[in-house]
mmCIF file of N, CA and C in Angstrom:
data_model
loop_
_atom_site.group_PDB
_atom_site.id
_atom_site.type_symbol
_atom_site.label_atom_id
_atom_site.label_comp_id
_atom_site.label_asym_id
_atom_site.label_seq_id
_atom_site.Cartn_x
_atom_site.Cartn_y
_atom_site.Cartn_z
ATOM 1 N N PHE A 29 48.320 92.433 152.844
ATOM 2 C CA PHE A 29 48.372 92.178 151.872
ATOM 3 C C PHE A 29 48.848 91.059 151.561
ATOM 4 N N ARG A 30 49.167 90.241 150.272
ATOM 5 C CA ARG A 30 49.994 89.285 149.748
ATOM 6 C C ARG A 30 50.800 89.749 148.289
ATOM 7 N N PRO A 31 51.242 90.557 148.688
ATOM 8 C CA PRO A 31 52.086 90.557 146.810
ATOM 9 C C PRO A 31 52.365 90.287 146.273
ATOM 10 N N HIS A 32 53.248 88.565 147.001
ATOM 11 C CA HIS A 32 54.042 88.098 146.563
ATOM 12 C C HIS A 32 54.117 86.910 146.707
ATOM 13 N N SER A 33 54.245 85.073 145.883
ATOM 14 C CA SER A 33 54.184 84.250 145.982
ATOM 15 C C SER A 33 54.845 83.193 146.686
ATOM 16 N N ARG A 34 55.737 84.280 147.486
ATOM 17 C CA ARG A 34 57.197 83.044 147.611
ATOM 18 C C ARG A 34 57.474 84.147 149.034
ATOM 19 N N PRO A 35 58.423 83.868 149.728
ATOM 20 C CA PRO A 35 58.449 84.072 150.660
ATOM 21 C C PRO A 35 59.281 86.030 150.521
ATOM 22 N N VAL A 36 59.028 86.696 151.095
ATOM 23 C CA VAL A 36 60.018 88.115 151.253
ATOM 24 C C VAL A 36 61.718 88.085 152.039
ATOM 25 N N SER A 37 62.045 89.088 151.160
ATOM 26 C CA SER A 37 63.428 88.643 151.525
ATOM 27 C C SER A 37 63.544 89.724 151.803
ATOM 28 N N HIS A 38 63.230 91.039 151.378
ATOM 29 C CA HIS A 38 64.485 92.486 151.714
ATOM 30 C C HIS A 38 62.907 93.657 151.692
ATOM 31 N N LEU A 39 62.906 94.202 152.640
ATOM 32 C CA LEU A 39 61.897 95.307 153.089
ATOM 33 C C LEU A 39 62.736 96.791 152.662
ATOM 34 N N GLU A 40 62.250 98.331 151.509
ATOM 35 C CA GLU A 40 62.875 99.064 152.139
ATOM 36 C C GLU A 40 62.264 100.158 151.932
ATOM 37 N N TRP A 41 62.072 100.868 153.258
ATOM 38 C CA TRP A 41 61.856 102.392 152.835
ATOM 39 C C TRP A 41 62.162 103.453 152.130
ATOM 40 N N ASN A 42 61.418 104.077 150.492
ATOM 41 C CA ASN A 42 62.187 104.986 149.759
ATOM 42 C C ASN A 42 62.392 106.093 150.785
ATOM 43 N N ARG A 43 62.785 107.378 150.215
ATOM 44 C CA ARG A 43 63.675 107.945 150.978
ATOM 45 C C ARG A 43 62.311 109.231 152.120
ATOM 46 N N SER A 44 61.185 109.526 151.340
ATOM 47 C CA SER A 44 59.982 110.370 151.589
ATOM 48 C C SER A 44 59.552 109.301 153.160
ATOM 49 N N GLY A 45 59.575 107.683 152.756
ATOM 50 C CA GLY A 45 58.273 107.250 153.835
ATOM 51 C C GLY A 45 57.251 107.081 152.920
ATOM 52 N N SER A 46 57.033 107.447 151.453
ATOM 53 C CA SER A 46 55.805 107.131 151.450
ATOM 54 C C SER A 46 55.886 105.700 150.145
ATOM 55 N N SER A 47 56.545 105.247 150.034
ATOM 56 C CA SER A 47 56.400 103.682 149.397
ATOM 57 C C SER A 47 57.575 102.617 150.501
ATOM 58 N N LEU A 48 57.388 101.787 150.077
ATOM 59 C CA LEU A 48 58.302 100.750 150.347
ATOM 60 C C LEU A 48 58.409 99.409 149.572
ATOM 61 N N VAL A 49 59.864 99.289 149.791
ATOM 62 C CA VAL A 49 60.234 98.586 148.419
ATOM 63 C C VAL A 49 60.439 96.653 148.937
ATOM 64 N N SER A 50 60.179 95.567 148.111
ATOM 65 C CA SER A 50 59.925 94.542 148.261
ATOM 66 C C SER A 50 60.151 93.366 147.539
ATOM 67 N N ALA A 51 61.660 92.802 148.400
ATOM 68 C CA ALA A 51 61.707 92.327 147.362
ATOM 69 C C ALA A 51 61.373 90.306 147.572
ATOM 70 N N SER A 52 61.408 89.424 146.529
ATOM 71 C CA SER A 52 60.805 88.277 146.981
ATOM 72 C C SER A 52 61.475 86.551 146.327
ATOM 73 N N TYR A 53 61.593 85.892 146.676
ATOM 74 C CA TYR A 53 62.178 84.916 146.720
ATOM 75 C C TYR A 53 61.552 84.084 144.984
ATOM 76 N N ASP A 54 60.051 85.404 145.036
ATOM 77 C CA ASP A 54 59.726 85.173 144.071
ATOM 78 C C ASP A 54 60.144 84.715 142.815
ATOM 79 N N GLY A 55 61.722 85.778 143.071
ATOM 80 C CA GLY A 55 61.605 86.396 141.974
ATOM 81 C C GLY A 55 61.032 87.809 141.382
ATOM 82 N N SER A 56 60.512 88.757 142.181
ATOM 83 C CA SER A 56 59.866 89.841 141.357
ATOM 84 C C SER A 56 59.917 90.851 142.928
ATOM 85 N N VAL A 57 59.740 92.243 142.673
ATOM 86 C CA VAL A 57 60.778 93.795 143.341
ATOM 87 C C VAL A 57 59.004 93.981 142.967
ATOM 88 N N ARG A 58 58.242 94.414 144.402
ATOM 89 C CA ARG A 58 57.427 95.559 144.184
ATOM 90 C C ARG A 58 57.949 96.183 145.144
ATOM 91 N N GLN A 59 56.446 97.970 144.804
ATOM 92 C CA GLN A 59 56.341 98.643 145.498
ATOM 93 C C GLN A 59 55.120 98.601 145.549
ATOM 94 N N LEU A 60 54.588 98.861 146.430
ATOM 95 C CA LEU A 60 53.193 99.808 147.547
ATOM 96 C C LEU A 60 53.955 100.718 147.847
ATOM 97 N N ASP A 61 52.594 101.336 147.491
ATOM 98 C CA ASP A 61 52.166 103.062 147.721
ATOM 99 C C ASP A 61 51.271 102.828 148.676
ATOM 100 N N LEU A 62 51.806 103.306 149.855
ATOM 101 C CA LEU A 62 51.465 103.773 150.696
ATOM 102 C C LEU A 62 49.323 104.734 151.118
ATOM 103 N N GLU A 63 49.791 105.984 149.879
ATOM 104 C CA GLU A 63 48.478 107.067 149.240
ATOM 105 C C GLU A 63 46.901 105.206 148.586
ATOM 106 N N THR A 64 47.759 104.896 148.053
ATOM 107 C CA THR A 64 47.390 104.299 147.160
ATOM 108 C C THR A 64 46.891 102.520 147.886
ATOM 109 N N GLN A 65 47.677 102.708 148.386
ATOM 110 C CA GLN A 65 47.139 101.883 149.302
ATOM 111 C C GLN A 65 48.047 100.108 148.026
ATOM 112 N N THR A 66 48.586 100.227 147.077
ATOM 113 C CA THR A 66 48.891 99.461 145.636
ATOM 114 C C THR A 66 50.029 99.307 145.635
ATOM 115 N N PHE A 67 50.114 97.880 145.325
ATOM 116 C CA PHE A 67 52.064 97.551 144.604
ATOM 117 C C PHE A 67 51.156 97.584 143.035
ATOM 118 N N SER A 68 52.895 97.601 142.990
ATOM 119 C CA SER A 68 53.175 97.804 141.490
ATOM 120 C C SER A 68 54.569 97.177 141.734
ATOM 121 N N GLN A 69 54.741 96.170 140.422
ATOM 122 C CA GLN A 69 55.922 95.383 139.833
ATOM 123 C C GLN A 69 56.527 96.472 139.112
ATOM 124 N N ILE A 70 58.069 96.555 140.578
ATOM 125 C CA ILE A 70 59.661 96.474 139.377
ATOM 126 C C ILE A 70 60.482 96.401 138.657
ATOM 127 N N PHE A 71 60.110 95.063 138.872
ATOM 128 C CA PHE A 71 60.748 93.773 138.786
ATOM 129 C C PHE A 71 60.260 92.977 138.892
ATOM 130 N N ALA A 72 61.034 91.631 137.086
ATOM 131 C CA ALA A 72 60.572 90.611 137.690
ATOM 132 C C ALA A 72 61.881 89.715 136.815
ATOM 133 N N THR A 73 62.103 88.416 137.293
ATOM 134 C CA THR A 73 62.416 87.700 136.209
ATOM 135 C C THR A 73 62.242 86.812 135.596
ATOM 136 N N TYR A 74 62.402 87.270 134.050
ATOM 137 C CA TYR A 74 61.907 86.230 132.505
ATOM 138 C C TYR A 74 62.784 85.208 132.305
ATOM 139 N N ASP A 75 62.039 84.722 132.010
ATOM 140 C CA ASP A 75 62.810 83.354 130.990
ATOM 141 C C ASP A 75 62.632 84.498 129.299
ATOM 142 N N ASP A 76 63.443 83.979 128.340
ATOM 143 C CA ASP A 76 63.475 84.653 126.983
ATOM 144 C C ASP A 76 62.354 84.197 126.430
ATOM 145 N N SER A 77 61.137 83.987 126.729
ATOM 146 C CA SER A 77 60.297 83.806 125.795
ATOM 147 C C SER A 77 59.361 85.365 125.475
ATOM 148 N N GLU A 78 58.956 84.336 123.622
ATOM 149 C CA GLU A 78 58.363 85.894 123.787
ATOM 150 C C GLU A 78 57.538 87.093 124.112
ATOM 151 N N ILE A 79 56.775 86.515 124.852
ATOM 152 C CA ILE A 79 55.464 86.750 125.399
ATOM 153 C C ILE A 79 55.638 87.244 126.385
ATOM 154 N N PHE A 80 57.704 88.090 127.194
ATOM 155 C CA PHE A 80 58.269 88.607 127.854
ATOM 156 C C PHE A 80 59.211 89.473 127.760
ATOM 157 N N GLU A 81 59.106 89.779 126.012
ATOM 158 C CA GLU A 81 59.668 90.017 125.218
ATOM 159 C C GLU A 81 60.200 91.967 125.510
ATOM 160 N N GLY A 82 60.599 92.768 126.088
ATOM 161 C CA GLY A 82 59.881 94.599 126.269
ATOM 162 C C GLY A 82 60.506 94.873 127.727
ATOM 163 N N LYS A 83 59.497 93.248 128.366
ATOM 164 C CA LYS A 83 59.466 93.759 129.996
ATOM 165 C C LYS A 83 61.052 94.230 130.669
ATOM 166 N N LEU A 84 61.035 95.028 131.662
ATOM 167 C CA LEU A 84 62.401 94.835 132.258
ATOM 168 C C LEU A 84 62.807 93.702 133.015
ATOM 169 N N GLY A 85 63.683 92.664 132.816
ATOM 170 C CA GLY A 85 64.398 91.969 133.553
ATOM 171 C C GLY A 85 63.808 90.392 132.875
ATOM 172 N N PHE A 86 63.644 90.497 131.236
ATOM 173 C CA PHE A 86 63.800 89.667 130.056
ATOM 174 C C PHE A 86 64.993 89.069 129.549
ATOM 175 N N GLY A 87 64.673 87.643 129.883
ATOM 176 C CA GLY A 87 66.299 86.686 129.848
ATOM 177 C C GLY A 87 66.849 86.054 130.867
ATOM 178 N N LEU A 88 66.637 87.308 131.372
ATOM 179 C CA LEU A 88 67.115 86.702 133.531
ATOM 180 C C LEU A 88 67.364 85.868 134.213
ATOM 181 N N HIS A 89 66.050 85.226 133.918
ATOM 182 C CA HIS A 89 65.022 83.315 134.301
ATOM 183 C C HIS A 89 65.972 82.785 133.660
ATOM 184 N N GLN A 90 66.655 81.764 134.367
ATOM 185 C CA GLN A 90 67.821 81.119 134.175
ATOM 186 C C GLN A 90 67.922 79.843 134.758
ATOM 187 N N GLY A 91 66.770 79.160 135.524
ATOM 188 C CA GLY A 91 66.205 77.761 135.644
ATOM 189 C C GLY A 91 66.483 78.641 137.230
ATOM 190 N N SER A 92 67.105 79.177 137.833
ATOM 191 C CA SER A 92 66.918 79.493 139.540
ATOM 192 C C SER A 92 65.735 80.563 139.730
ATOM 193 N N ARG A 93 64.406 79.974 139.726
ATOM 194 C CA ARG A 93 63.705 81.322 139.793
ATOM 195 C C ARG A 93 63.652 82.121 141.390
ATOM 196 N N TYR A 94 63.584 81.805 141.966
ATOM 197 C CA TYR A 94 63.419 81.860 143.857
ATOM 198 C C TYR A 94 65.118 82.961 143.717
ATOM 199 N N TRP A 95 65.512 83.809 142.490
ATOM 200 C CA TRP A 95 67.378 84.477 143.477
ATOM 201 C C TRP A 95 67.095 85.735 143.365
ATOM 202 N N ILE A 96 66.417 86.867 143.739
ATOM 203 C CA ILE A 96 66.713 87.430 144.384
ATOM 204 C C ILE A 96 66.367 87.790 145.396
ATOM 205 N N GLN A 97 67.817 87.948 146.693
ATOM 206 C CA GLN A 97 67.720 88.098 147.820
ATOM 207 C C GLN A 97 67.582 89.792 148.506
ATOM 208 N N TYR A 98 68.371 90.223 147.267
ATOM 209 C CA TYR A 98 68.391 92.211 148.975
ATOM 210 C C TYR A 98 68.338 92.212 147.569
ATOM 211 N N ALA A 99 67.010 94.005 147.799
ATOM 212 C CA ALA A 99 66.377 95.101 146.628
ATOM 213 C C ALA A 99 67.247 95.984 146.878
ATOM 214 N N CYS A 100 67.725 97.071 146.776
ATOM 215 C CA CYS A 100 68.642 98.934 147.651
ATOM 216 C C CYS A 100 68.060 99.426 147.095
ATOM 217 N N LEU A 101 67.355 100.653 146.453
ATOM 218 C CA LEU A 101 67.343 101.986 145.982
ATOM 219 C C LEU A 101 68.190 102.404 147.450
ATOM 220 N N ASP A 102 68.444 103.111 145.751
ATOM 221 C CA ASP A 102 69.967 104.156 145.574
ATOM 222 C C ASP A 102 69.629 105.414 146.028
ATOM 223 N N HIS A 103 69.634 106.180 147.019
ATOM 224 C CA HIS A 103 69.306 107.445 147.848
ATOM 225 C C HIS A 103 69.684 108.530 147.476
ATOM 226 N N SER A 104 71.093 108.266 147.111
ATOM 227 C CA SER A 104 71.908 109.317 147.173
ATOM 228 C C SER A 104 72.734 109.898 146.133
ATOM 229 N N ASN A 105 71.929 109.330 144.696
ATOM 230 C CA ASN A 105 72.159 109.517 143.453
ATOM 231 C C ASN A 105 70.944 110.356 142.547
ATOM 232 N N SER A 106 69.626 109.744 143.227
ATOM 233 C CA SER A 106 68.951 110.155 143.003
ATOM 234 C C SER A 106 68.103 110.601 143.480
ATOM 235 N N ALA A 107 66.846 112.200 142.989
ATOM 236 C CA ALA A 107 66.343 112.353 143.574
ATOM 237 C C ALA A 107 64.434 111.723 144.120
ATOM 238 N N ASP A 108 64.559 110.827 141.951
ATOM 239 C CA ASP A 108 63.404 110.572 142.613
ATOM 240 C C ASP A 108 63.756 108.593 142.818
ATOM 241 N N GLU A 109 64.625 108.144 142.692
ATOM 242 C CA GLU A 109 65.386 106.501 143.746
ATOM 243 C C GLU A 109 64.531 105.990 142.060
ATOM 244 N N LYS A 110 65.120 105.779 141.447
ATOM 245 C CA LYS A 110 65.436 105.487 140.133
ATOM 246 C C LYS A 110 66.351 104.685 139.584
ATOM 247 N N CYS A 111 66.848 104.474 140.789
ATOM 248 C CA CYS A 111 68.035 104.050 140.764
ATOM 249 C C CYS A 111 67.812 101.693 141.985
ATOM 250 N N LEU A 112 67.756 100.978 141.186
ATOM 251 C CA LEU A 112 67.475 99.581 142.254
ATOM 252 C C LEU A 112 69.498 99.260 141.797
ATOM 253 N N PHE A 113 69.187 98.449 142.725
ATOM 254 C CA PHE A 113 70.118 97.592 143.216
ATOM 255 C C PHE A 113 70.101 96.150 143.571
ATOM 256 N N LEU A 114 70.582 95.478 142.905
ATOM 257 C CA LEU A 114 69.864 93.778 143.476
ATOM 258 C C LEU A 114 70.860 92.524 143.671
ATOM 259 N N SER A 115 70.499 91.597 144.417
ATOM 260 C CA SER A 115 71.835 90.812 144.532
ATOM 261 C C SER A 115 71.152 89.448 144.999
ATOM 262 N N SER A 116 72.260 88.792 144.607
ATOM 263 C CA SER A 116 71.179 86.468 144.051
ATOM 264 C C SER A 116 71.933 86.126 145.296
ATOM 265 N N SER A 117 71.348 84.712 145.362
ATOM 266 C CA SER A 117 72.038 84.655 146.096
ATOM 267 C C SER A 117 73.188 83.204 144.867
ATOM 268 N N ALA A 118 73.107 83.822 144.294
ATOM 269 C CA ALA A 118 74.213 83.035 143.325
ATOM 270 C C ALA A 118 75.617 83.845 143.076
ATOM 271 N N GLY A 119 75.189 85.418 144.297
ATOM 272 C CA GLY A 119 76.679 86.118 143.958
ATOM 273 C C GLY A 119 76.989 87.037 143.658
ATOM 274 N N THR A 120 76.164 86.999 142.695
ATOM 275 C CA THR A 120 75.516 87.979 141.713
ATOM 276 C C THR A 120 75.038 89.467 142.155
ATOM 277 N N VAL A 121 75.226 91.013 141.473
ATOM 278 C CA VAL A 121 74.996 91.777 141.745
ATOM 279 C C VAL A 121 74.402 92.442 140.502
ATOM 280 N N MET A 122 73.176 92.777 140.704
ATOM 281 C CA MET A 122 72.727 94.337 138.857
ATOM 282 C C MET A 122 72.479 95.475 139.595
ATOM 283 N N HIS A 123 72.435 96.143 138.448
ATOM 284 C CA HIS A 123 72.264 97.432 138.731
ATOM 285 C C HIS A 123 70.988 97.770 137.369
ATOM 286 N N VAL A 124 69.641 98.511 137.904
ATOM 287 C CA VAL A 124 68.583 98.564 137.055
ATOM 288 C C VAL A 124 68.191 99.808 138.084
ATOM 289 N N ASP A 125 68.409 100.210 136.065
ATOM 290 C CA ASP A 125 67.399 102.225 135.967
ATOM 291 C C ASP A 125 65.810 101.737 135.216
ATOM 292 N N LEU A 126 65.444 101.614 136.989
ATOM 293 C CA LEU A 126 64.116 101.655 136.574
ATOM 294 C C LEU A 126 63.446 103.568 135.681
ATOM 295 N N ARG A 127 63.849 104.104 135.246
ATOM 296 C CA ARG A 127 63.173 104.877 134.364
ATOM 297 C C ARG A 127 62.789 104.529 133.263
#
């Protein structure tokens, strides 16, 4: 598998062990479904270009493309794990609702 274009900064299994979340310095977070052996993008940073409008992460690309250092699923608050926390190399923390 080669789901990212830059180094992976963090990996985390979901509670059931059926999928693996990967965060990368390419600005994306992807999820591997072990059953289908496919990756899906669950978050990425985008600039404010019209073509990205409506995408989760729209307008967050502020010149530092490789900013995501850590991603964490909230296992305690949601049975379906739709709560994601991200941290950046700039010292910021973000909560992302994946519903």
